[in-house]
Short mmCIF file of C-alpha atoms in Angstrom, two decimals:
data_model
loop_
_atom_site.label_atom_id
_atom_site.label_comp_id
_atom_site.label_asym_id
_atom_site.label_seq_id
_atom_site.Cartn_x
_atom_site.Cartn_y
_atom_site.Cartn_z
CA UNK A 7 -42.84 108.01 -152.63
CA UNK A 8 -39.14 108.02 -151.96
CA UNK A 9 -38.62 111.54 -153.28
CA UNK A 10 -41.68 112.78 -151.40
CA UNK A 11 -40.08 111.95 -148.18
CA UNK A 12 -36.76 112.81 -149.18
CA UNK A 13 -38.05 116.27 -150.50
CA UNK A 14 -39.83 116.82 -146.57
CA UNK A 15 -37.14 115.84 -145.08
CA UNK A 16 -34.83 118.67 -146.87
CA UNK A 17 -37.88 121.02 -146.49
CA UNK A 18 -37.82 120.34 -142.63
CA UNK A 19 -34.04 121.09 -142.50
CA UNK A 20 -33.94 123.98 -144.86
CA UNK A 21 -36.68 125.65 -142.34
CA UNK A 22 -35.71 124.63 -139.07
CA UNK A 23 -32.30 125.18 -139.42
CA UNK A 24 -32.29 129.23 -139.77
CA UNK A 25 -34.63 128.71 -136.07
CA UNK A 26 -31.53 127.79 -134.85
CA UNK A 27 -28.67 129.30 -136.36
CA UNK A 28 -26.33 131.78 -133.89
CA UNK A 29 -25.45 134.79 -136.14
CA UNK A 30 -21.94 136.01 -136.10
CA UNK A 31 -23.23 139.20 -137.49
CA UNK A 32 -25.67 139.51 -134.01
CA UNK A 33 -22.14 138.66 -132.20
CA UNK A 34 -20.45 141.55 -133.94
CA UNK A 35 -23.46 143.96 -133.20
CA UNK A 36 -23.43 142.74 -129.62
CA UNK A 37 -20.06 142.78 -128.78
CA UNK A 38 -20.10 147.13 -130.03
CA UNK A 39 -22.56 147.15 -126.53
CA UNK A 40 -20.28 145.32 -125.07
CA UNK A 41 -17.51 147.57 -126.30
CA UNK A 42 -19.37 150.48 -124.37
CA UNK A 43 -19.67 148.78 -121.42
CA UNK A 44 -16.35 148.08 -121.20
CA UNK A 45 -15.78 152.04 -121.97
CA UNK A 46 -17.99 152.73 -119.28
CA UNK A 47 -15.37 150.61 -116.64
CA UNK A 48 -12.94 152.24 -118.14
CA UNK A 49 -13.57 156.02 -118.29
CA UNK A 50 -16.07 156.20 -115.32
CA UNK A 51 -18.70 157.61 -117.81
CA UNK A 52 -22.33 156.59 -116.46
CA UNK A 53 -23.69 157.94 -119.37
CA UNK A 54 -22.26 155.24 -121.60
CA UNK A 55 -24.65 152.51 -119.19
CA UNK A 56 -27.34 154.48 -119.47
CA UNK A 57 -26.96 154.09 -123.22
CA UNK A 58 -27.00 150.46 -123.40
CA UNK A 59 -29.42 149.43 -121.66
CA UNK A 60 -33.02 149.58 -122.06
CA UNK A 61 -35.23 151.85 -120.05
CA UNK A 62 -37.70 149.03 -119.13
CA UNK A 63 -34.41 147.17 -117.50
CA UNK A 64 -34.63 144.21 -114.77
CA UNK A 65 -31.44 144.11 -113.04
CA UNK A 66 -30.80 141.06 -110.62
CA UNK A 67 -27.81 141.29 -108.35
CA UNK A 68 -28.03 137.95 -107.46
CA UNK A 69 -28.93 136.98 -103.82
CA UNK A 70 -29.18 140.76 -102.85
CA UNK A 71 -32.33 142.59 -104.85
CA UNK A 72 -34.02 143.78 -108.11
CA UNK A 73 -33.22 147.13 -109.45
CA UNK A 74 -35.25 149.07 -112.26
CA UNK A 75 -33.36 151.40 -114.66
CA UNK A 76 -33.33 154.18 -112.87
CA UNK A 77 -31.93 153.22 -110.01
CA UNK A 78 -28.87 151.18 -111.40
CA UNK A 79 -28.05 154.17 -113.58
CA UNK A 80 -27.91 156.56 -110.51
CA UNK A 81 -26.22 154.03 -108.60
CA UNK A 82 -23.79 153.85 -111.22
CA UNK A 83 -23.56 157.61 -111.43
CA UNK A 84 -23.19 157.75 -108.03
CA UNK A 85 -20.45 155.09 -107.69
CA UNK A 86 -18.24 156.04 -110.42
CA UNK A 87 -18.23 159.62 -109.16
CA UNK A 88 -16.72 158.57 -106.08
CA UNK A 89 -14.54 156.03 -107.81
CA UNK A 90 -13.41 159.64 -109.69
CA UNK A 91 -12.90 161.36 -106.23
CA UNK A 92 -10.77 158.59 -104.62
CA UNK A 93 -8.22 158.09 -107.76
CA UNK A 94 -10.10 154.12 -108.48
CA UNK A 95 -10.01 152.66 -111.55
CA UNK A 96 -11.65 150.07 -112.72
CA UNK A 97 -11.37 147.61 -115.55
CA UNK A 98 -13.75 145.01 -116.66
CA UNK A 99 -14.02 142.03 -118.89
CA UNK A 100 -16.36 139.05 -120.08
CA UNK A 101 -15.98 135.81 -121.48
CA UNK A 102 -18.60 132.83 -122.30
CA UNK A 103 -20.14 129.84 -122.41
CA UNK A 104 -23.30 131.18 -123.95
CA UNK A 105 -24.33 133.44 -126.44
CA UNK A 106 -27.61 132.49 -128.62
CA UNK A 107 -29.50 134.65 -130.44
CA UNK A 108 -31.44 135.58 -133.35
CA UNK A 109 -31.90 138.68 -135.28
CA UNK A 110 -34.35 140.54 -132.10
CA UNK A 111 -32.75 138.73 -128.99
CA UNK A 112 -29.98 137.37 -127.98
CA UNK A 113 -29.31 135.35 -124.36
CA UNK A 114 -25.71 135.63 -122.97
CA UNK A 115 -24.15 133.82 -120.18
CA UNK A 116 -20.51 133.64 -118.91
CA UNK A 117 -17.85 135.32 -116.17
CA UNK A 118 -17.14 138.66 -115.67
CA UNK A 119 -13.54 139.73 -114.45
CA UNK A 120 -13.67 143.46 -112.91
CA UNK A 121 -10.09 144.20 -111.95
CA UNK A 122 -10.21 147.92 -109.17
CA UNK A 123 -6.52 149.70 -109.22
CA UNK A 124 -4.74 147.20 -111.86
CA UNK A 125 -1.13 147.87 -111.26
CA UNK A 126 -1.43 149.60 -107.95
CA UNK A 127 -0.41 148.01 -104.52
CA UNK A 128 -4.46 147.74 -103.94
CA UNK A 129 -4.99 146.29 -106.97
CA UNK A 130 -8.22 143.62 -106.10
CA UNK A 131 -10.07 141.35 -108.96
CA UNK A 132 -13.35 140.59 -108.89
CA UNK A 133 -15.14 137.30 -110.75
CA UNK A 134 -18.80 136.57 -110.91
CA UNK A 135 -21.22 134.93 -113.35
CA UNK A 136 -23.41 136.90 -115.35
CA UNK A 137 -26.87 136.33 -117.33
CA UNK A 138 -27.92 139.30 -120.10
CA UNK A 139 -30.47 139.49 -122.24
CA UNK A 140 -31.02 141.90 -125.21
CA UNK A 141 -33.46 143.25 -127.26
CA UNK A 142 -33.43 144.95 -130.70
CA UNK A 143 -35.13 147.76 -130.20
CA UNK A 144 -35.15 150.37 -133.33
CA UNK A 145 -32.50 148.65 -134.46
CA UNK A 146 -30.44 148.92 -131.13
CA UNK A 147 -29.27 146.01 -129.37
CA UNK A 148 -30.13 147.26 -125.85
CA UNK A 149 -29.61 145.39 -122.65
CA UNK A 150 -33.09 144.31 -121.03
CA UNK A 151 -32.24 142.07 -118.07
CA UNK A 152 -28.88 142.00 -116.50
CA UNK A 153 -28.45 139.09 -113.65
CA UNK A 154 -25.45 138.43 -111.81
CA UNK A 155 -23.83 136.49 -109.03
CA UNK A 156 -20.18 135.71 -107.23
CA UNK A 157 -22.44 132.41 -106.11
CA UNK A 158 -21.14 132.86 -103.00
CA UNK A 159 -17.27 133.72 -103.93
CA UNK A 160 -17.17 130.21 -105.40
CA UNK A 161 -16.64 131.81 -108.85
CA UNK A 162 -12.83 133.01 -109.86
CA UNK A 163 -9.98 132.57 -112.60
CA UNK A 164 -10.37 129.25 -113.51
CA UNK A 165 -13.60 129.68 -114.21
CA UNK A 166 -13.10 133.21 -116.02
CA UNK A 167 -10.52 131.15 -117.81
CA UNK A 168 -12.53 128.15 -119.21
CA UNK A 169 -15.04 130.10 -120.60
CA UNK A 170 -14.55 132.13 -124.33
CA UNK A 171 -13.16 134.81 -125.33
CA UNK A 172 -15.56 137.67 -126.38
CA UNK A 173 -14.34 137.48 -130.03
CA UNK A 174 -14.34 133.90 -130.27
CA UNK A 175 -17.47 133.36 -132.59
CA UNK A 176 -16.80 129.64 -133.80
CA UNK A 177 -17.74 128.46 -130.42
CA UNK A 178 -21.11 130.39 -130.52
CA UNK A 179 -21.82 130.58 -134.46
CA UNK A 180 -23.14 128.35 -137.57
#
């Protein structure tokens, strides 16, 4: 009887472990949209957002409205070709307290920093919190819902600070 419940037992946790398991692999493939989105900051390239996100997109800018792919991409089109025009740059970064996912979605939460002019007299930095969600889809991880917030400017380098580093998978991996 003993090794019947002993052999459930190690049945349950063989199976119900992989449920819950963060890959570090999925963090790798991740972070390369993540990579492009940075790019995108970087270079003022549009196209490189279009890319990596999904064309059924939700995006929430939090306590303002809901935007469908379309419209963020032109926006961003838009926006970066005047950033082009008046000489702005624009850097961004990310850093979390969340990242689960499996091997067809993955949830990620944490603080974005976007810095405009770094190194310039008008140089300005930006912090907000920010809530993604992706979907493989043909074997592209492809942004699906994009929600973010300054929660009323209460959100800024300390809290950019406390949260982890993009390549920092031992926080979010098994």
């Amino acid at each position: 009887m003993k090794k019947a419940i002993y052999s459930i037992i190690v049945f349950l946790f063989i199976s119900i472990s992989p449920v819950n398991a963060q890959s570090s692999e999925n963090l790798k493939a991740i972070n390369t949209v993540w990579a492009k989105f940075y790019k995108a900051f970087e270079t003022l390239d549009y196209t490189l957002m279009a890319e990596i996100h999904d064309k059924d997109l939700v995006r929430v800018s939090g306590g303002r409205n809901i935007l469908d792919y379309d419209t963020y991409i032109n926006n961003y089109k838009a926006g970066f070709q005047r950033d082009k025009e008046a000489k702005q740059t624009s850097m961004i970064s990310l850093r979390f307290f969340e990242r689960i996912n499996n091997d067809s979605t993955a949830s990620e939460r944490g603080v974005y920093k976007l810095i405009r002019n770094k190194g310039k007299d008008n140089e300005q930095a930006y912090y907000g919190q920010f809530h993604v969600l992706f979907k493989k889809i043909d074997g592209l991880w492809k942004i699906t819902m994009d929600y973010d917030s300054n929660e009323s400017n209460t959100i800024g380098e300390d809290d950019y600070n406390k949260a982890y580093a993009i390549d920092d998978f031992e926080k979010f991996s098994e």
